[in-house]
Amino acid sequence: MPALVLLGAQWGDEGKGKATDLLGGSVDYVVRYQGGNNAGHTVVVGDQKYALHLLPSGILSPGCTPVIGNGVVVDPSVLLSELSGLNDRGVDTSKLLLSGNAHIITPYNVTVDKVTERFLGKRKIGTTGRGIGPTYADKINRVGIRVQDLYDESILTQKVEAALDVKNQLLTKLYNRRAIAVDQVVEELLGYAEKLRPYVADTVLVLNQALEQDKVVLFEGGQGTLLDIDHGTYPFVTSSNPTAGGACTGTGVGPTKISRVIGILKAYTTRVGAGPFPTELFDEDGEALRRIGGERGVTTGRDRRCGWFDAVIARYATRVNGLTDFFLTKLDVLTGWEQIPVCVAYEIDGRRVEELPYSQSDFHHAKPVYETLPGWSEDITGAKSFSDLPKNAQNYVKALEEMSGAPISAIGVGPGRDETIEINSFL
Ligand code: GDP
Ligand code: IMO
Ligand code: MG
């Protein structure tokens, strides 16, 4: 059985955690391939709610092996506290595998992230302050620290020295901060080495061997398509590739192994942090979406910006990810609106534009062109099949599917595992 990718089709927080957890019971491996603890994935199992940041959502399914791939950036202190938090709640985390090639978010990279944002002032990105950007920058600059470096003190020291050489100049001379001592960082990192050792593995080999043995592997994206460093709304993006290609580079599994790419798509749109957002609402509707949808960041606690569904973005996600399916989430949140506007195209400087413009200036000027669909008032949280949905809710889903370019194979009608309507099986 080949591999599947599950990723965010918008600006993150689409409900990837819930969708992954739902599939976790039927797959052998769930693998994070990029990002780090900037992610906040909420999973609700019965009356228990879990907020996962770094661990793949498959960790809550006992039969599933969770894997942190080489493309992820790992803050060891966050990883260890997330593991112990789950252990305290009775979750077995002993199967976790951690790539020895994954890069480590060092304490100085958390500092650099925060200091840089402060320095940017009103031009800031609104990062999560978790050190993500600086850690990927170090990786690309070839001064990064990898998990395997924790097991060779002399190499680790040399690498921390190399990384801090430039950073300390920046911190002291540009940002007016104190220099960070190499010894202190090395000591802290070495302190994590033995605690992480049981999990460290050659995950590329493990995953490819699993696929050869017909095991089912699910790749779980963090963030979303429009936050992708290459395909997102640059520079208001994260520093990795949440899009489907990232699943290959971030795990060492080739594209020929991937048979299905599932885009998680919220029935409306949200965004956290700065950057363009054509359908953003600043009125009571936006406030109502935030309130009813519980749109508050799992990682930073910031209010999410809210707006109507944007089909231009959904079509773009279909294209850049080669989506085979959508999993539409939070349809229940729209219950109660008499009319629901959906953005079908943009107007840019008087022209109607059907596809996402590559030019950032055009995108910044894009005004949504809305079509209004009739809403429904019936409670849909108990719906088990498509035919259980009121006619107008069915029509809303069908309209979104037509506009978005891939079949909607599942619909979320509540946060719980079983509050899902399955239309086409993913496995
Ligand atoms: P992720 O980052 O993509 O995993 O999404 P988040 O966990 O940050 O945000 C999604 C939120 O919506 C979480 O609180 C989920 O429990 C919740 N959620 C997911 N699917 C549904 C759904 O279909 N209906 C409702 N009402 N809530 C959902
Ligand atoms: P999940 O996986 C929503 C946003 C931040 C900021 C930008 C860059 O829960 O969907 P970073 O710290 O990554 O350098 O911040 O990206 N961002 C997210 N927004 N959901 C996320 O993750 C996000 N991870 C990062 O708000 O705008
Ligand atoms: Mg989230």
Tab-separated table of N, CA and C in Angstrom, residues 10-122:
chain	number	residue	atom	x	y	z
A	10	GLN	N	-4.934	25.889	3.095
A	10	GLN	CA	-5.079	27.352	3.213
A	10	GLN	C	-3.888	27.920	3.984
A	11	TRP	N	-4.152	28.673	5.064
A	11	TRP	CA	-3.056	29.287	5.838
A	11	TRP	C	-2.837	28.564	7.164
A	12	GLY	N	-3.078	27.276	7.218
A	12	GLY	CA	-2.891	26.533	8.458
A	12	GLY	C	-4.158	26.482	9.284
A	13	ASP	N	-4.153	25.631	10.324
A	13	ASP	CA	-5.266	25.497	11.268
A	13	ASP	C	-6.561	25.045	10.601
A	14	GLU	N	-6.433	24.238	9.565
A	14	GLU	CA	-7.613	23.767	8.837
A	14	GLU	C	-8.273	22.587	9.534
A	15	GLY	N	-7.554	21.979	10.498
A	15	GLY	CA	-8.061	20.780	11.159
A	15	GLY	C	-7.261	19.546	10.757
A	16	LYS	N	-5.970	19.761	10.481
A	16	LYS	CA	-5.107	18.643	10.062
A	16	LYS	C	-4.971	17.607	11.167
A	17	GLY	N	-4.885	18.113	12.425
A	17	GLY	CA	-4.710	17.194	13.551
A	17	GLY	C	-5.871	16.230	13.660
A	18	LYS	N	-7.077	16.760	13.556
A	18	LYS	CA	-8.260	15.898	13.658
A	18	LYS	C	-8.275	14.875	12.519
A	19	ALA	N	-7.997	15.349	11.299
A	19	ALA	CA	-8.054	14.461	10.132
A	19	ALA	C	-6.980	13.368	10.236
A	20	THR	N	-5.793	13.761	10.694
A	20	THR	CA	-4.707	12.778	10.823
A	20	THR	C	-5.062	11.737	11.873
A	21	ASP	N	-5.577	12.225	12.993
A	21	ASP	CA	-5.940	11.316	14.075
A	21	ASP	C	-7.002	10.318	13.607
A	22	LEU	N	-7.926	10.821	12.805
A	22	LEU	CA	-8.994	9.954	12.294
A	22	LEU	C	-8.415	8.807	11.463
A	23	LEU	N	-7.428	9.137	10.612
A	23	LEU	CA	-6.813	8.106	9.761
A	23	LEU	C	-5.785	7.285	10.527
A	24	GLY	N	-5.292	7.867	11.644
A	24	GLY	CA	-4.227	7.211	12.415
A	24	GLY	C	-4.564	5.781	12.816
A	25	GLY	N	-5.842	5.529	13.049
A	25	GLY	CA	-6.247	4.190	13.469
A	25	GLY	C	-6.116	3.159	12.355
A	26	SER	N	-5.991	3.608	11.104
A	26	SER	CA	-5.947	2.653	9.981
A	26	SER	C	-4.602	2.641	9.268
A	27	VAL	N	-3.628	3.418	9.744
A	27	VAL	CA	-2.334	3.435	9.048
A	27	VAL	C	-1.239	2.932	9.992
A	28	ASP	N	-0.096	2.577	9.397
A	28	ASP	CA	0.994	2.017	10.213
A	28	ASP	C	1.953	3.092	10.729
A	29	TYR	N	2.143	4.136	9.923
A	29	TYR	CA	3.074	5.204	10.313
A	29	TYR	C	2.429	6.566	10.047
A	30	VAL	N	2.603	7.505	10.971
A	30	VAL	CA	2.254	8.904	10.686
A	30	VAL	C	3.534	9.721	10.831
A	31	VAL	N	3.872	10.497	9.796
A	31	VAL	CA	5.178	11.139	9.713
A	31	VAL	C	5.030	12.651	9.538
A	32	ARG	N	5.633	13.415	10.442
A	32	ARG	CA	5.736	14.864	10.206
A	32	ARG	C	6.921	15.089	9.274
A	33	TYR	N	6.793	15.951	8.276
A	33	TYR	CA	7.884	16.114	7.295
A	33	TYR	C	8.498	17.508	7.258
A	34	GLN	N	7.890	18.470	7.906
A	34	GLN	CA	8.456	19.836	7.906
A	34	GLN	C	7.910	20.593	9.111
A	35	GLY	N	8.399	21.827	9.240
A	35	GLY	CA	7.932	22.662	10.338
A	35	GLY	C	8.459	22.149	11.670
A	36	GLY	N	7.924	22.712	12.724
A	36	GLY	CA	8.367	22.303	14.060
A	36	GLY	C	7.254	22.592	15.026
A	37	ASN	N	7.614	23.140	16.188
A	37	ASN	CA	6.564	23.402	17.177
A	37	ASN	C	5.908	24.768	16.967
A	38	ASN	N	6.024	25.293	15.754
A	38	ASN	CA	5.139	26.401	15.346
A	38	ASN	C	3.731	25.858	15.099
A	39	ALA	N	3.630	24.563	14.812
A	39	ALA	CA	2.327	23.928	14.576
A	39	ALA	C	1.572	23.771	15.888
A	40	GLY	N	0.253	23.801	15.763
A	40	GLY	CA	-0.602	23.491	16.911
A	40	GLY	C	-1.751	22.675	16.368
A	41	HIS	N	-1.733	21.381	16.618
A	41	HIS	CA	-2.754	20.485	16.072
A	41	HIS	C	-3.623	19.969	17.209
A	42	THR	N	-4.903	20.280	17.134
A	42	THR	CA	-5.815	19.879	18.205
A	42	THR	C	-6.497	18.574	17.826
A	43	VAL	N	-6.487	17.659	18.758
A	43	VAL	CA	-7.162	16.381	18.536
A	43	VAL	C	-8.108	16.140	19.708
A	44	VAL	N	-9.346	15.842	19.378
A	44	VAL	CA	-10.323	15.576	20.432
A	44	VAL	C	-10.725	14.108	20.352
A	45	VAL	N	-10.445	13.373	21.422
A	45	VAL	CA	-10.811	11.957	21.472
A	45	VAL	C	-11.737	11.776	22.677
A	46	GLY	N	-12.995	11.484	22.405
A	46	GLY	CA	-13.978	11.396	23.488
A	46	GLY	C	-14.026	12.724	24.221
A	47	ASP	N	-13.829	12.681	25.559
A	47	ASP	CA	-13.864	13.955	26.293
A	47	ASP	C	-12.454	14.506	26.525
A	48	GLN	N	-11.478	13.904	25.871
A	48	GLN	CA	-10.094	14.356	26.039
A	48	GLN	C	-9.655	15.226	24.870
A	49	LYS	N	-8.994	16.330	25.184
A	49	LYS	CA	-8.498	17.226	24.143
A	49	LYS	C	-6.971	17.279	24.230
A	50	TYR	N	-6.311	17.080	23.103
A	50	TYR	CA	-4.852	17.113	23.074
A	50	TYR	C	-4.392	18.223	22.134
A	51	ALA	N	-3.369	18.982	22.553
A	51	ALA	CA	-2.766	19.979	21.659
A	51	ALA	C	-1.355	19.496	21.340
A	52	LEU	N	-1.135	19.093	20.102
A	52	LEU	CA	0.174	18.578	19.705
A	52	LEU	C	0.913	19.640	18.904
A	53	HIS	N	2.202	19.787	19.162
A	53	HIS	CA	2.978	20.802	18.455
A	53	HIS	C	4.026	20.193	17.556
A	54	LEU	N	4.697	19.178	18.064
A	54	LEU	CA	5.819	18.611	17.331
A	54	LEU	C	5.554	17.157	16.984
A	55	LEU	N	4.820	16.495	17.841
A	55	LEU	CA	4.562	15.068	17.619
A	55	LEU	C	3.485	14.892	16.569
A	56	PRO	N	3.653	13.888	15.697
A	56	PRO	CA	2.614	13.604	14.706
A	56	PRO	C	1.327	13.180	15.407
A	57	SER	N	0.190	13.540	14.809
A	57	SER	CA	-1.091	13.251	15.467
A	57	SER	C	-1.361	11.751	15.581
A	58	GLY	N	-0.621	10.934	14.846
A	58	GLY	CA	-0.757	9.473	14.952
A	58	GLY	C	-0.340	8.931	16.306
A	59	ILE	N	0.308	9.755	17.114
A	59	ILE	CA	0.796	9.289	18.419
A	59	ILE	C	-0.350	8.826	19.315
A	60	LEU	N	-1.576	9.287	19.020
A	60	LEU	CA	-2.710	8.920	19.869
A	60	LEU	C	-3.361	7.604	19.440
A	61	SER	N	-2.867	7.016	18.337
A	61	SER	CA	-3.407	5.724	17.887
A	61	SER	C	-2.410	4.632	18.237
A	62	PRO	N	-2.783	3.715	19.141
A	62	PRO	CA	-1.825	2.754	19.672
A	62	PRO	C	-1.116	1.893	18.603
A	63	GLY	N	-1.787	1.605	17.491
A	63	GLY	CA	-1.162	0.727	16.489
A	63	GLY	C	-0.230	1.448	15.540
A	64	CYS	N	-0.106	2.719	15.703
A	64	CYS	CA	0.566	3.542	14.699
A	64	CYS	C	1.941	3.982	15.204
A	65	THR	N	2.951	3.952	14.322
A	65	THR	CA	4.281	4.426	14.711
A	65	THR	C	4.437	5.881	14.294
A	66	PRO	N	4.631	6.778	15.252
A	66	PRO	CA	4.832	8.190	14.900
A	66	PRO	C	6.296	8.453	14.539
A	67	VAL	N	6.497	9.260	13.500
A	67	VAL	CA	7.863	9.521	13.023
A	67	VAL	C	8.055	11.022	12.826
A	68	ILE	N	9.199	11.521	13.293
A	68	ILE	CA	9.593	12.904	13.003
A	68	ILE	C	10.683	12.828	11.944
A	69	GLY	N	10.361	13.286	10.747
A	69	GLY	CA	11.263	13.125	9.597
A	69	GLY	C	12.401	14.129	9.591
A	70	ASN	N	13.324	13.925	8.637
A	70	ASN	CA	14.519	14.757	8.542
A	70	ASN	C	14.206	16.231	8.237
A	71	GLY	N	13.031	16.501	7.652
A	71	GLY	CA	12.696	17.870	7.262
A	71	GLY	C	12.152	18.722	8.388
A	72	VAL	N	11.919	18.091	9.546
A	72	VAL	CA	11.345	18.813	10.692
A	72	VAL	C	12.467	19.510	11.463
A	73	VAL	N	12.167	20.631	12.091
A	73	VAL	CA	13.121	21.244	13.016
A	73	VAL	C	12.615	20.996	14.443
A	74	VAL	N	13.525	20.502	15.276
A	74	VAL	CA	13.117	19.940	16.564
A	74	VAL	C	13.701	20.732	17.728
A	75	ASP	N	12.825	21.235	18.583
A	75	ASP	CA	13.279	21.845	19.823
A	75	ASP	C	13.245	20.739	20.875
A	76	PRO	N	14.430	20.266	21.320
A	76	PRO	CA	14.458	19.085	22.199
A	76	PRO	C	13.681	19.281	23.490
A	77	SER	N	13.705	20.505	24.044
A	77	SER	CA	13.004	20.693	25.320
A	77	SER	C	11.497	20.573	25.097
A	78	VAL	N	11.023	21.086	23.959
A	78	VAL	CA	9.589	20.992	23.657
A	78	VAL	C	9.202	19.537	23.409
A	79	LEU	N	10.057	18.834	22.675
A	79	LEU	CA	9.756	17.433	22.378
A	79	LEU	C	9.646	16.623	23.672
A	80	LEU	N	10.631	16.814	24.553
A	80	LEU	CA	10.624	16.025	25.791
A	80	LEU	C	9.445	16.389	26.682
A	81	SER	N	9.074	17.669	26.708
A	81	SER	CA	7.938	18.003	27.583
A	81	SER	C	6.622	17.549	26.958
A	82	GLU	N	6.558	17.543	25.627
A	82	GLU	CA	5.332	17.032	24.997
A	82	GLU	C	5.198	15.521	25.268
A	83	LEU	N	6.326	14.825	25.200
A	83	LEU	CA	6.287	13.377	25.468
A	83	LEU	C	5.868	13.116	26.911
A	84	SER	N	6.461	13.854	27.858
A	84	SER	CA	6.118	13.545	29.253
A	84	SER	C	4.684	13.958	29.564
A	85	GLY	N	4.222	15.047	28.913
A	85	GLY	CA	2.818	15.452	29.100
A	85	GLY	C	1.863	14.351	28.655
A	86	LEU	N	2.187	13.711	27.529
A	86	LEU	CA	1.323	12.627	27.040
A	86	LEU	C	1.437	11.394	27.937
A	87	ASN	N	2.663	11.088	28.370
A	87	ASN	CA	2.857	9.944	29.271
A	87	ASN	C	2.035	10.109	30.544
A	88	ASP	N	2.023	11.347	31.059
A	88	ASP	CA	1.243	11.613	32.273
A	88	ASP	C	-0.244	11.351	32.058
A	89	ARG	N	-0.683	11.476	30.806
A	89	ARG	CA	-2.105	11.240	30.512
A	89	ARG	C	-2.335	9.809	30.022
A	90	GLY	N	-1.313	8.961	30.180
A	90	GLY	CA	-1.474	7.538	29.875
A	90	GLY	C	-1.259	7.168	28.416
A	91	VAL	N	-0.685	8.087	27.621
A	91	VAL	CA	-0.440	7.767	26.206
A	91	VAL	C	0.959	7.150	26.082
A	92	ASP	N	1.025	6.005	25.403
A	92	ASP	CA	2.315	5.334	25.193
A	92	ASP	C	3.025	6.009	24.026
A	93	THR	N	4.214	6.559	24.283
A	93	THR	CA	4.937	7.270	23.221
A	93	THR	C	6.225	6.536	22.831
A	94	SER	N	6.374	5.308	23.317
A	94	SER	CA	7.653	4.619	23.170
A	94	SER	C	7.993	4.255	21.721
A	95	LYS	N	6.997	4.267	20.845
A	95	LYS	CA	7.285	3.881	19.453
A	95	LYS	C	7.863	5.017	18.615
A	96	LEU	N	7.884	6.218	19.157
A	96	LEU	CA	8.327	7.381	18.369
A	96	LEU	C	9.697	7.149	17.730
A	97	LEU	N	9.828	7.559	16.466
A	97	LEU	CA	11.120	7.551	15.782
A	97	LEU	C	11.479	8.973	15.384
A	98	LEU	N	12.737	9.335	15.614
A	98	LEU	CA	13.212	10.693	15.345
A	98	LEU	C	14.402	10.613	14.397
A	99	SER	N	14.304	11.310	13.285
A	99	SER	CA	15.398	11.277	12.308
A	99	SER	C	16.673	11.882	12.886
A	100	GLY	N	17.776	11.176	12.711
A	100	GLY	CA	19.078	11.695	13.147
A	100	GLY	C	19.515	12.878	12.296
A	101	ASN	N	18.855	13.066	11.158
A	101	ASN	CA	19.205	14.185	10.270
A	101	ASN	C	18.344	15.421	10.495
A	102	ALA	N	17.347	15.314	11.363
A	102	ALA	CA	16.503	16.487	11.631
A	102	ALA	C	17.354	17.559	12.297
A	103	HIS	N	17.070	18.802	11.989
A	103	HIS	CA	17.832	19.901	12.586
A	103	HIS	C	17.230	20.313	13.919
A	104	ILE	N	18.120	20.778	14.793
A	104	ILE	CA	17.699	21.146	16.150
A	104	ILE	C	17.473	22.655	16.242
A	105	ILE	N	16.362	23.018	16.863
A	105	ILE	CA	16.135	24.436	17.183
A	105	ILE	C	16.924	24.713	18.459
A	106	THR	N	17.995	25.458	18.315
A	106	THR	CA	18.852	25.748	19.467
A	106	THR	C	18.282	26.960	20.225
A	107	PRO	N	18.686	27.122	21.486
A	107	PRO	CA	18.177	28.280	22.238
A	107	PRO	C	18.511	29.597	21.542
A	108	TYR	N	19.696	29.671	20.895
A	108	TYR	CA	20.033	30.954	20.262
A	108	TYR	C	19.136	31.228	19.061
A	109	ASN	N	18.615	30.199	18.426
A	109	ASN	CA	17.722	30.462	17.290
A	109	ASN	C	16.341	30.952	17.739
A	110	VAL	N	15.947	30.545	18.925
A	110	VAL	CA	14.700	31.098	19.486
A	110	VAL	C	14.926	32.587	19.786
A	111	THR	N	16.083	32.888	20.363
A	111	THR	CA	16.406	34.295	20.659
A	111	THR	C	16.427	35.120	19.377
A	112	VAL	N	17.122	34.601	18.356
A	112	VAL	CA	17.245	35.357	17.099
A	112	VAL	C	15.867	35.596	16.476
A	113	ASP	N	14.991	34.608	16.528
A	113	ASP	CA	13.629	34.764	15.977
A	113	ASP	C	12.920	35.939	16.660
A	114	LYS	N	12.961	35.952	17.976
A	114	LYS	CA	12.237	36.984	18.722
A	114	LYS	C	12.856	38.368	18.510
A	115	VAL	N	14.184	38.405	18.559
A	115	VAL	CA	14.878	39.687	18.430
A	115	VAL	C	14.664	40.265	17.024
A	116	THR	N	14.700	39.407	16.022
A	116	THR	CA	14.511	39.867	14.640
A	116	THR	C	13.116	40.447	14.455
A	117	GLU	N	12.128	39.779	14.991
A	117	GLU	CA	10.756	40.281	14.862
A	117	GLU	C	10.610	41.652	15.521
A	118	ARG	N	11.232	41.779	16.689
A	118	ARG	CA	11.148	43.060	17.381
A	118	ARG	C	11.820	44.150	16.543
A	119	PHE	N	12.948	43.796	15.951
A	119	PHE	CA	13.721	44.733	15.139
A	119	PHE	C	12.922	45.173	13.900
A	120	LEU	N	12.152	44.241	13.338
A	120	LEU	CA	11.377	44.556	12.131
A	120	LEU	C	10.230	45.523	12.431
A	121	GLY	N	9.805	45.590	13.686
A	121	GLY	CA	8.735	46.520	14.060
A	121	GLY	C	7.460	46.247	13.287
A	122	LYS	N	6.935	47.272	12.608
A	122	LYS	CA	5.658	47.076	11.923
A	122	LYS	C	5.805	46.223	10.652
